[in-house]
Coordinates of C-alpha atoms and ligand atoms in Angstrom, one line a residue:
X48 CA -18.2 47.7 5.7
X49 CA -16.0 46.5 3.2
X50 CA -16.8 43.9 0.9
X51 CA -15.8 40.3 2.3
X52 CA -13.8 38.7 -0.8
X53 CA -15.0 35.0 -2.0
X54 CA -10.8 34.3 -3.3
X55 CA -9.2 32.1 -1.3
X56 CA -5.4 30.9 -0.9
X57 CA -4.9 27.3 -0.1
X58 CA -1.9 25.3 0.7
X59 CA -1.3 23.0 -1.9
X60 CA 0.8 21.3 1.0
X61 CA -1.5 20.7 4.1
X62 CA -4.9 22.3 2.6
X63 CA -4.6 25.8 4.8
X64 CA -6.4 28.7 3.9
X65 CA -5.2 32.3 3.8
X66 CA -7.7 35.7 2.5
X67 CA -4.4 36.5 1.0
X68 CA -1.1 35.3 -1.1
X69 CA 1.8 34.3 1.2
X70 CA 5.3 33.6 0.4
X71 CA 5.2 30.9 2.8
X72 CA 2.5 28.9 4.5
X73 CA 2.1 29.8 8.1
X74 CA 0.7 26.6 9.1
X75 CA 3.4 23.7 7.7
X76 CA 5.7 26.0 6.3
X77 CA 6.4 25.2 2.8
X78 CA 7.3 27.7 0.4
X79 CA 5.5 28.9 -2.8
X80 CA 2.4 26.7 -2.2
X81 CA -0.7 29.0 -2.0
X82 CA -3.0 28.4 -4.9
X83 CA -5.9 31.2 -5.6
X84 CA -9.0 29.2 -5.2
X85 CA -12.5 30.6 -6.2
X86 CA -15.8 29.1 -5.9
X87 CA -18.1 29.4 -8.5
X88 CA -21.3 31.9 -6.6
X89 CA -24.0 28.9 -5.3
X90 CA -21.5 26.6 -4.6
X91 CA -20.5 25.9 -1.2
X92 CA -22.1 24.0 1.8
X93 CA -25.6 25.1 0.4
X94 CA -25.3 23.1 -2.8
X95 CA -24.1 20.0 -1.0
X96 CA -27.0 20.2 1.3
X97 CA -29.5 18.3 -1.2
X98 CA -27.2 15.3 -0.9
X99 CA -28.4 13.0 1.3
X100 CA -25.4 11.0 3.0
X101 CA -26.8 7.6 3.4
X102 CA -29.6 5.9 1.4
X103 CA -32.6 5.0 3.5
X104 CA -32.1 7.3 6.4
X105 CA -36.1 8.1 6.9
X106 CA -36.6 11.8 7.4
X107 CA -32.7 12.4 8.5
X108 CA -33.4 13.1 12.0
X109 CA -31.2 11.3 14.4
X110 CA -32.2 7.6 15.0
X111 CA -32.0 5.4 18.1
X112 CA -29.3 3.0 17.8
X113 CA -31.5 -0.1 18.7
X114 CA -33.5 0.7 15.9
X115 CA -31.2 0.6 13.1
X116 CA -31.5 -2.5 11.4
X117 CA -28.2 -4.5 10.6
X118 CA -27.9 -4.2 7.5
X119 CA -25.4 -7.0 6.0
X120 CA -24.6 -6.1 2.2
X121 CA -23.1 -9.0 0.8
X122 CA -19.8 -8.2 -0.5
X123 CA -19.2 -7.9 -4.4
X124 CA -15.6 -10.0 -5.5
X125 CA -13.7 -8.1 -8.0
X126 CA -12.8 -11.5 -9.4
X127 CA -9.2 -11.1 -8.9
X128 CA -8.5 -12.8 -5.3
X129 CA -5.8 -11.1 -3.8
X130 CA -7.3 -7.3 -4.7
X131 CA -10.7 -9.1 -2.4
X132 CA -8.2 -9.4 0.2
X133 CA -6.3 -6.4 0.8
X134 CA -10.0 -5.0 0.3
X135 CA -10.9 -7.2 3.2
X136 CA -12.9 -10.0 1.4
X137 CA -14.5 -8.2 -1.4
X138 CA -15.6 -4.3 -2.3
X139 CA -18.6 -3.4 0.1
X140 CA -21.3 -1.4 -1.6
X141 CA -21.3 2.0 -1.3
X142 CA -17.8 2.6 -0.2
X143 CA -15.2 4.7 -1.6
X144 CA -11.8 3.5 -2.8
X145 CA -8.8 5.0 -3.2
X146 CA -5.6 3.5 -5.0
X147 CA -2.6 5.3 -5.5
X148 CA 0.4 4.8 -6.9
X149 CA 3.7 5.6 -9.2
X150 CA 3.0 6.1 -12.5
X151 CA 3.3 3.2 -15.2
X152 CA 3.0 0.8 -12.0
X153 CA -0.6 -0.6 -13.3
X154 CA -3.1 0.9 -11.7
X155 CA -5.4 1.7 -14.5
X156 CA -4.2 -2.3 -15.9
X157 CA -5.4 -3.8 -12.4
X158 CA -8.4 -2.1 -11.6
X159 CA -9.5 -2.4 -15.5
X160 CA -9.4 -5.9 -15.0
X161 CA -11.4 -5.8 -12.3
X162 CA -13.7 -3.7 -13.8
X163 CA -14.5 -6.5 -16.4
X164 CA -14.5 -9.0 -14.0
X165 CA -17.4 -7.3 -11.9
X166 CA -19.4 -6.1 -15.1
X167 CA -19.4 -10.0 -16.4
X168 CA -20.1 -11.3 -13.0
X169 CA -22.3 -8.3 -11.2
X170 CA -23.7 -5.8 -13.8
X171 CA -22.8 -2.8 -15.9
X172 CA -19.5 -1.0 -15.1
X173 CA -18.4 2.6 -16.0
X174 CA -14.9 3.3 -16.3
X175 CA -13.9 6.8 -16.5
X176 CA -10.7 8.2 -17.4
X177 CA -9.8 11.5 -17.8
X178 CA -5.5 10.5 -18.8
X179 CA -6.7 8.3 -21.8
X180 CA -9.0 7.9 -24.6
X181 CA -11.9 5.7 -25.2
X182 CA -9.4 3.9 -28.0
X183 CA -6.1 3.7 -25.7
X184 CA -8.7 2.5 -22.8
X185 CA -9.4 -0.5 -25.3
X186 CA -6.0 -1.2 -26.7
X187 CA -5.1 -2.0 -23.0
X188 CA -8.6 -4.5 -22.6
X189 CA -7.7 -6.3 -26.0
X190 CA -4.8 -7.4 -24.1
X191 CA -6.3 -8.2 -20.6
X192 CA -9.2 -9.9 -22.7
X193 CA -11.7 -7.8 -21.6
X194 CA -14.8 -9.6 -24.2
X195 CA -18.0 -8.3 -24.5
X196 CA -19.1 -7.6 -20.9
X197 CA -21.2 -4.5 -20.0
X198 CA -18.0 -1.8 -19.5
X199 CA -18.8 1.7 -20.5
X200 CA -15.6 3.9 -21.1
X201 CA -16.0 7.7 -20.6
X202 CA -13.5 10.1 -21.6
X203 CA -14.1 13.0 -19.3
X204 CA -12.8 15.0 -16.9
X205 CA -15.6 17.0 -16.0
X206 CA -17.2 15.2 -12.7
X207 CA -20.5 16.7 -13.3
X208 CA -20.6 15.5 -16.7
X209 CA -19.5 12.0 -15.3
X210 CA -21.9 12.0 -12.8
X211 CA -24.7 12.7 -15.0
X212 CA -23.9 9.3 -16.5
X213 CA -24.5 7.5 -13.8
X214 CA -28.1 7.3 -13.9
X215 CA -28.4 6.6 -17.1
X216 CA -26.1 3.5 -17.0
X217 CA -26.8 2.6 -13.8
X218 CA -23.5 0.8 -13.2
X219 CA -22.6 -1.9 -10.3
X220 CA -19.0 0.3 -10.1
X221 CA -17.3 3.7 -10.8
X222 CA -14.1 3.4 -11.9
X223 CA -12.3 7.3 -12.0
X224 CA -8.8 6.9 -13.2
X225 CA -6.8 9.7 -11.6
X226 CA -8.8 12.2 -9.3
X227 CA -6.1 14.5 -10.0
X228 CA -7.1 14.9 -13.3
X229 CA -11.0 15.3 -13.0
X230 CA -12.0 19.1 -12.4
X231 CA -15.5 20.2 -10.5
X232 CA -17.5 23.3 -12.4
X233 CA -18.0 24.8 -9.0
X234 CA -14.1 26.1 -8.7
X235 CA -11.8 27.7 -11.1
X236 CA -9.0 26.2 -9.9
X237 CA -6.8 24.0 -12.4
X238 CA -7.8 20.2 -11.9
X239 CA -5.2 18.5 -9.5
X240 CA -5.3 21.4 -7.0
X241 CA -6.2 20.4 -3.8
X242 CA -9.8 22.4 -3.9
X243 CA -10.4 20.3 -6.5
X244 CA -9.4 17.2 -6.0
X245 CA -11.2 17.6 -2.5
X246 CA -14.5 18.9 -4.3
X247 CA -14.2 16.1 -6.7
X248 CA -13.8 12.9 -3.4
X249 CA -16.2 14.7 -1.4
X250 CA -18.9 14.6 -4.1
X251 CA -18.2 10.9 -5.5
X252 CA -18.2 9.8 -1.9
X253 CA -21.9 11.6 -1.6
X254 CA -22.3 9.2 -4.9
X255 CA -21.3 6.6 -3.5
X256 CA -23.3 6.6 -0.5
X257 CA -26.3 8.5 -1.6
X258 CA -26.8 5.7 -4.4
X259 CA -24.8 2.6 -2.9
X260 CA -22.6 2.3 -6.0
X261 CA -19.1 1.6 -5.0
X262 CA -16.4 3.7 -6.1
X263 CA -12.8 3.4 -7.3
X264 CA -10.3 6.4 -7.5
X265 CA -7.0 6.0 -8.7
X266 CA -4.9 9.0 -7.5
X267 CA -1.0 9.5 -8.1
X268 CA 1.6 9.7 -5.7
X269 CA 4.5 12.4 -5.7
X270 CA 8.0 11.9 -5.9
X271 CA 8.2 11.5 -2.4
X272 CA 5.3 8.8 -2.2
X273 CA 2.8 10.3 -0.6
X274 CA -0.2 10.7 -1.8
X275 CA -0.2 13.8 -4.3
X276 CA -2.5 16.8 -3.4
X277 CA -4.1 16.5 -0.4
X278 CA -4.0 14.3 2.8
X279 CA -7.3 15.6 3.5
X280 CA -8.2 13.1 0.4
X281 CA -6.9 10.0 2.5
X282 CA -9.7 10.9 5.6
X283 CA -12.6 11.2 3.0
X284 CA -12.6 7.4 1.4
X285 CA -12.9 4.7 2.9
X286 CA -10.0 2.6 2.0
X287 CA -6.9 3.3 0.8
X288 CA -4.8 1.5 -1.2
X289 CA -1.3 1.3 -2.2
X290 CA 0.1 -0.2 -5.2
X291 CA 4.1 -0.7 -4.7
X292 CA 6.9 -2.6 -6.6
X293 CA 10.1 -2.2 -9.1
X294 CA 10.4 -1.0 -12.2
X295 CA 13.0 -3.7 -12.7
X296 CA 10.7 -6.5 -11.0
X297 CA 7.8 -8.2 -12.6
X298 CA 6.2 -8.2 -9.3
X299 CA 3.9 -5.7 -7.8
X300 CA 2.5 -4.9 -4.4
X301 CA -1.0 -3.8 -3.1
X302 CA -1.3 -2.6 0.0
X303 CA -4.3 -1.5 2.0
X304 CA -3.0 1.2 4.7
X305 CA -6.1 2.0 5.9
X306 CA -9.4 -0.1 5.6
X307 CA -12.9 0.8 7.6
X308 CA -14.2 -2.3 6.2
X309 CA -10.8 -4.4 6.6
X310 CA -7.6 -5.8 8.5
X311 CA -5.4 -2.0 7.4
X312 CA -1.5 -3.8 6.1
X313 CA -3.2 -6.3 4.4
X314 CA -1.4 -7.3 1.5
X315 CA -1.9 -8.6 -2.6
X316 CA 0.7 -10.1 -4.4
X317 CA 0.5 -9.9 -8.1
X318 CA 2.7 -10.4 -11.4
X319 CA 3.1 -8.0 -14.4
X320 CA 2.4 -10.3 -17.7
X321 CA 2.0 -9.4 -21.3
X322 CA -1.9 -10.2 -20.3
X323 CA -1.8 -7.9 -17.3
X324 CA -1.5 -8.5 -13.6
X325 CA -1.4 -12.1 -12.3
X326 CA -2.2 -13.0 -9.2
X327 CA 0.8 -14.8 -7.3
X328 CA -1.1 -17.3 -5.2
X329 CA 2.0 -18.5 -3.3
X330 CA 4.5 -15.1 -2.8
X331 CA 7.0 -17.1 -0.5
X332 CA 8.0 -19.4 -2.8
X333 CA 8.2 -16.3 -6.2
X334 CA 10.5 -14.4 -3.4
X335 CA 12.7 -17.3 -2.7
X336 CA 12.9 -18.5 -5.7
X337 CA 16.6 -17.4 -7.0
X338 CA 18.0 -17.9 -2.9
X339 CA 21.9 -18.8 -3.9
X340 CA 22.5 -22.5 -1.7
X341 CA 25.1 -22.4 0.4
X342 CA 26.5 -18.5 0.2
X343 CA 27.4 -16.5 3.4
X344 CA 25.4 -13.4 3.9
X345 CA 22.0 -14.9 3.1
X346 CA 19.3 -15.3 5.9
X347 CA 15.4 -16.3 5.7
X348 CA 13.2 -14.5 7.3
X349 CA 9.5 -15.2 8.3
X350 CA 7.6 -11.9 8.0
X351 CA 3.8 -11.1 8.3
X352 CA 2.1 -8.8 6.3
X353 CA -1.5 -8.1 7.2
X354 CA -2.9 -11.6 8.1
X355 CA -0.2 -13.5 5.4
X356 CA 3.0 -15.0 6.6
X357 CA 5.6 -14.5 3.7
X358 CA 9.3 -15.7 3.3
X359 CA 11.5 -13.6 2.2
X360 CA 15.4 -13.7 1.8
X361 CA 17.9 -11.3 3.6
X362 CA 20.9 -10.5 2.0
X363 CA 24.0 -8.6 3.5
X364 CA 27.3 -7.9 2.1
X365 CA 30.3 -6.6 4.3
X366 CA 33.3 -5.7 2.8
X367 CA 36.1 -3.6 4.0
X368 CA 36.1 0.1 3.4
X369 CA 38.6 1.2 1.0
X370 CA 38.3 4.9 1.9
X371 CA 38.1 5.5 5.6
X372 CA 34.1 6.5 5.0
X373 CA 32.7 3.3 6.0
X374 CA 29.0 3.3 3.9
X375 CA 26.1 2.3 5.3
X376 CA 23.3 0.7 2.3
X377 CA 19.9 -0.6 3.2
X378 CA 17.4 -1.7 0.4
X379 CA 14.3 -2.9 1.3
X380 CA 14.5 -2.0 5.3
X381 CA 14.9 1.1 7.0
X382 CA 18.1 2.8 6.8
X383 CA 17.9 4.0 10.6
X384 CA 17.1 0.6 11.7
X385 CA 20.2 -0.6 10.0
X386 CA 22.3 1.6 12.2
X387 CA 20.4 0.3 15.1
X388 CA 21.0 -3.2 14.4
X389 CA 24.9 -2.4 13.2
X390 CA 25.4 -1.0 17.0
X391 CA 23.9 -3.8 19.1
X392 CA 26.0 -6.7 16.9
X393 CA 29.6 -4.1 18.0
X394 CA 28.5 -3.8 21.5
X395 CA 26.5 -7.4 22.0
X396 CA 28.2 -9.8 19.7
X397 CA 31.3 -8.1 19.9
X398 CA 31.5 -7.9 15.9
X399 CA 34.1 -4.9 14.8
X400 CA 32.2 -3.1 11.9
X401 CA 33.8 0.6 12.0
X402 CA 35.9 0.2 9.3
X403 CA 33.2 -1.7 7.0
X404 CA 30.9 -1.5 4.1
X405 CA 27.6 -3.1 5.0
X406 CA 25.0 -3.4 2.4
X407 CA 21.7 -5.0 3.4
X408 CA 19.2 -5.6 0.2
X409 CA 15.6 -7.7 0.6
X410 CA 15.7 -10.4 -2.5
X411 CA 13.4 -9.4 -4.8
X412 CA 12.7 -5.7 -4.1
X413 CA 10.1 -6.3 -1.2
X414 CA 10.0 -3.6 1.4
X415 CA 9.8 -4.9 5.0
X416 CA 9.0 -2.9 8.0
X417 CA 8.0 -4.9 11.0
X418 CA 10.4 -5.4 13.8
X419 CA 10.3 -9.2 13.7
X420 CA 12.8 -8.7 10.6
X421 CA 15.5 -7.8 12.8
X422 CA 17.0 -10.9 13.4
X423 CA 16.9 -11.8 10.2
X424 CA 19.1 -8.6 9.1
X425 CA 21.3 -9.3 11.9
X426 CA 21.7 -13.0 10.7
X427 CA 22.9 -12.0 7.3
X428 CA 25.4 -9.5 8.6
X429 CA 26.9 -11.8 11.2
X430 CA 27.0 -14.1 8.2
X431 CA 28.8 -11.9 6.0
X432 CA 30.9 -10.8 8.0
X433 CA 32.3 -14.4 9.7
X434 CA 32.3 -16.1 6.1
X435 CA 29.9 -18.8 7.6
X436 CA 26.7 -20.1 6.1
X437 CA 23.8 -20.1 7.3
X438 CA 22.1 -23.9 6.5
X439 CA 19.8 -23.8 3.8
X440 CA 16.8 -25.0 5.7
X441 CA 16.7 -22.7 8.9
X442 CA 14.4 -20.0 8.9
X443 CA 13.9 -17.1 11.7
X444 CA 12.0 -14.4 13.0
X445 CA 12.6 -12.1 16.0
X446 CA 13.0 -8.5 17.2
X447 CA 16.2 -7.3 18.6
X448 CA 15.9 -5.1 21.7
X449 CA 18.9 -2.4 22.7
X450 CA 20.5 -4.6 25.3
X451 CA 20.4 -7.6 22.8
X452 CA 17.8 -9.6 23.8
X453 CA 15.5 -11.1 21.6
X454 CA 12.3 -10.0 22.0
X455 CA 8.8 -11.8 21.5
X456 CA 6.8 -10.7 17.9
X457 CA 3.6 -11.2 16.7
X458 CA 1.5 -14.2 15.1
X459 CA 4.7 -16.4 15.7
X460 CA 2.6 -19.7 14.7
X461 CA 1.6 -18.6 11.8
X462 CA 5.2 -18.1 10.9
X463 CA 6.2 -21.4 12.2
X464 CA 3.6 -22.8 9.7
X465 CA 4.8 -20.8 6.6
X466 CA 8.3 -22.0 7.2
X467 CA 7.4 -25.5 7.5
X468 CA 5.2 -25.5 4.5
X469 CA 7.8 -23.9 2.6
X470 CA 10.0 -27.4 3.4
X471 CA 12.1 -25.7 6.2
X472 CA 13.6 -27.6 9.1
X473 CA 14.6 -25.0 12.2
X474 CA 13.1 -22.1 13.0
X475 CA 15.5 -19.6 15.3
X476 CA 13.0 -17.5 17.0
X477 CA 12.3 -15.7 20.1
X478 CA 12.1 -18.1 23.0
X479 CA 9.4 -16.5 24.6
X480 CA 7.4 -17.2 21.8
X481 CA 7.7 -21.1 22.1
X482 CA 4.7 -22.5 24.0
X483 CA 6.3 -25.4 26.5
X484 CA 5.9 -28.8 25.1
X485 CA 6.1 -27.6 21.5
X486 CA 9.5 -27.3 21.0
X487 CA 9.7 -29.9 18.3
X488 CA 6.7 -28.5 16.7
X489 CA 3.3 -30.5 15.2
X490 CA 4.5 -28.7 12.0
X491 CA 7.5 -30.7 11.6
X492 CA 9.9 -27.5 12.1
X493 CA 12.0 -28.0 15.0
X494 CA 11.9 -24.8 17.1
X495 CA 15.0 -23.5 18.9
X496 CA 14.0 -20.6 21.3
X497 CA 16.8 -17.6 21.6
X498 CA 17.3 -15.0 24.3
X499 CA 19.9 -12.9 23.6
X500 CA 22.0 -12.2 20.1
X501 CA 24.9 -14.4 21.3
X502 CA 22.6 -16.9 21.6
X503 CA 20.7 -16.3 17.9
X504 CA 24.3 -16.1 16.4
X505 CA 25.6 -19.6 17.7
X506 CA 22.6 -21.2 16.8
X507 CA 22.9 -19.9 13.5
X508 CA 26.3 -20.3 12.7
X509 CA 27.9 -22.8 14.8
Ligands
TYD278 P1 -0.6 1.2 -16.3 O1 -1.8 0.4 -15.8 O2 -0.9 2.1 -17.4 O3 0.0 2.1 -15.1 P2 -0.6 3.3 -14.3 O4 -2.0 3.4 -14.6 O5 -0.3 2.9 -12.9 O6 0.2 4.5 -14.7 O7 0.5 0.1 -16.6 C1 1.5 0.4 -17.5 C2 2.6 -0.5 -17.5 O8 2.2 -1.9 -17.5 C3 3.4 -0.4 -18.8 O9 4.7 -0.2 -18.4 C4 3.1 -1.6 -19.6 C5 2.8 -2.6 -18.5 N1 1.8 -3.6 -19.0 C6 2.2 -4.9 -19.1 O10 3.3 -5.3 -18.9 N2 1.2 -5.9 -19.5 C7 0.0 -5.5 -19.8 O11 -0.9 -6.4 -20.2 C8 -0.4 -4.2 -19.7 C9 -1.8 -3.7 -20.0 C10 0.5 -3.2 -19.3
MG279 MG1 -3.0 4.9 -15.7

């Protein structure tokens, strides 16, 4: 019988595995992506089987489920507020964290902060990084003002060698920066391969639970914004995290797109400074902040992120092709959803855009994707395109349905109470959102229910 061979060929792409080299990947398809992949003899399922999963899980047998106490870890705050929330109110202990992210977008900043915070507040911290050195690690924490708190730095990209450390310092966090550059001994494959980079989550998250250390791990995103390497990384941790924003803009984005401890779309606001990453306590008012008064084309939307109502301005330009190729620009929203929205205002509203240029940009470089913007967009294209303003101090929220109606959305009072904090006046939004009897709102925002587009446009622009 011949020889089974230990080489593998793995899909850099969707992790598949083939006993030999393939063009092409049979299972997604994508050209040129099998990696040779060979584990070191011992490794394997037999190594991992000295981990134990969770601490305190008596003998390992299977327990009955009335007998497992509740066990209610406190959570720990990374002493910057709005990372606690899109983490869901703090890190829980033992869980595994992953935040990804475009390069020079300040991940390794933001979470070093945090790791200062929580090793002057909680207890030691090690922060390992395998992209910089111990002395470029502390140029960065002379700026965030990082002081003499108990924060170990670890140049290493070994993970055995960095999980050795561990109980020596015996830290309250484990901060990885970049999975994709940390390499296991127990494959020959290059570090950043999806083998190891698998290898590498699967054993921190056996860290992580086995010892009840929580864990960070910044990974990078490709060009395209997914995650780089592996999906298969996303199903291992326990929260992941998305850090988004501009180079142009100051302002940055965390997201939290999926959270087993959390609300998932949760969402942290924070500002680049020459001391690192500021929280932005109130986002509505840093997104309207530079709204031009009084200029056609501009619309305010109420929009919900996670739990957080947020204001954010709209802003459409339509001008008259020059060329007979009528363009189509969306910043900020979906491009498809544009087209949508572009049809139901020519066949509804009877507005005639075929010869047009529309451009539709979110102020500030936020990106938006929950149907309740629709109105909004609509609002600032109906705008544009009659020259008519839309008063300074109406707000709206809505979703626009094929036929034109305007449908019901989400958390509507909450949005209602954004806009009247924020010091605005009318809110247009879906009728069916309006409870009876409130029309002219506790909040001091006078509520005018809409039906149908006609409707939302008269309202708006009468
Ligand atoms: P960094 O955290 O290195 O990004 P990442 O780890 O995601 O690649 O952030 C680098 C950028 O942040 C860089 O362009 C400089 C800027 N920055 C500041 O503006 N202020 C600061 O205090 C720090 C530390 C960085
Ligand atoms: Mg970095």
């Amino acid at each position: 019988m011949a020889k089974r061979s230990a080489t593998v060929f793995v899909c850099q792409e969707c992790g598949a595995q083939s006993p030999k080299w393939l063009g092409r990947c049979a299972d997604c398809g994508a050209w040129n992506s099998l990696v040779e992949e060979r584990p070191v003899e011992g490794a394997g399922p037999a190594a991992i089987a000295g981990h134990r999963y969770a601490s305190g899980a008596g003998d390992g047998g299977a327990r009955l489920y009335a007998d497992i106490s509740l066990e209610n870890h406190p959570r720990l705050s990374t002493g910057i507020g709005e990372l606690d929330r899109v983490l869901g109110g703090g890190i829980v202990p033992g869980s595994l964290v992953l935040l990804g992210g475009e390069p020079g977008i300040g991940k390794s900043t933001l979470l070093l902060q945090a790791a200062a915070n929580m090793a002057a507040s909680v207890g030691p911290v090690l922060y390992s990084s395998g992209e910089e050195s111990e002395h470029q690690v502390k140029s960065r924490g002379e700026r965030l003002n990082v002081g003499n708190a108990p924060l170990y730095l670890l140049a290493e990209t070994c993970l055995e060698r960095i999980l050795e450390e561990i109980p020596r310092i015996k830290p309250s966090l484990v901060i990885v920066d970049s999975i994709q550059t940390v390499f296991s001994l127990k494959f020959q494959s290059a570090p950043g391969s999806i083998g190891q980079v698998r290898e590498a989550a699967t054993q921190l998250l056996f860290m992580a639970k086995g010892q009840n250390i929580p864990t960070l791990v910044i990974g990078h995103v490709t060009k395209d914004g997914s995650l780089a390497g592996p999906k298969a990384l996303e199903h291992v941790v326990d929260t992941v995290l998305y850090f988004e924003g501009e180079r142009h803009h100051s302002h940055r984005v965390v997201r939290a797109v999926k959270n087993r401890f959390g609300a998932a779309s949760e969402l942290g606001v924070f500002e680049m400074t020459s001391t690192g990453l500021r929280a932005v306590p109130n986002p509505s008012k840093m997104f309207l902040a530079e709204r031009p008064m009084n200029a056609p084309g501009s619309a305010v939307l109420c929009s919900v992120e996670g739990s957080r109502p947020i204001l954010v301005e709209i802003q459409a330009l339509v001008s008259t092709s020059t060329y007979g190729n009528a363009r189509r620009m969306a910043s900020g929203i979906d491009q498809q959803r544009l087209s949508l929205l572009l049809a139901v205002l020519e066949k509804r509203a009877g507005l005639n855009l075929v010869g047009d240029d529309v451009f539709v940009n979110i102020a500030g470089g936020m990106t938006i994707d929950e149907p309740a913007t629709d109105l909004g967009v609509l609002a600032a294209i109906a705008s544009s395109v009659r020259n008519r303003v839309i008063p300074a101090t109406t707000a709206m929220f809505g979703e626009v349905g094929l036929a034109g109606e305007i449908r019901a959305v989400t958390q509507s009072a909450l949005r209602v109470r954004e806009a009247a904090q924020m010091g605005f006046e009318r809110c247009i939004m879906p009728e069916a959102n309006i409870d009876p009897g409130d029309r002219s709102a506790s909040s001091g925002c006078e509520l005018i229910g809409v039906r149908t587009v006609g409707d939302a446009l008269d309202a708006l622009l009468s």
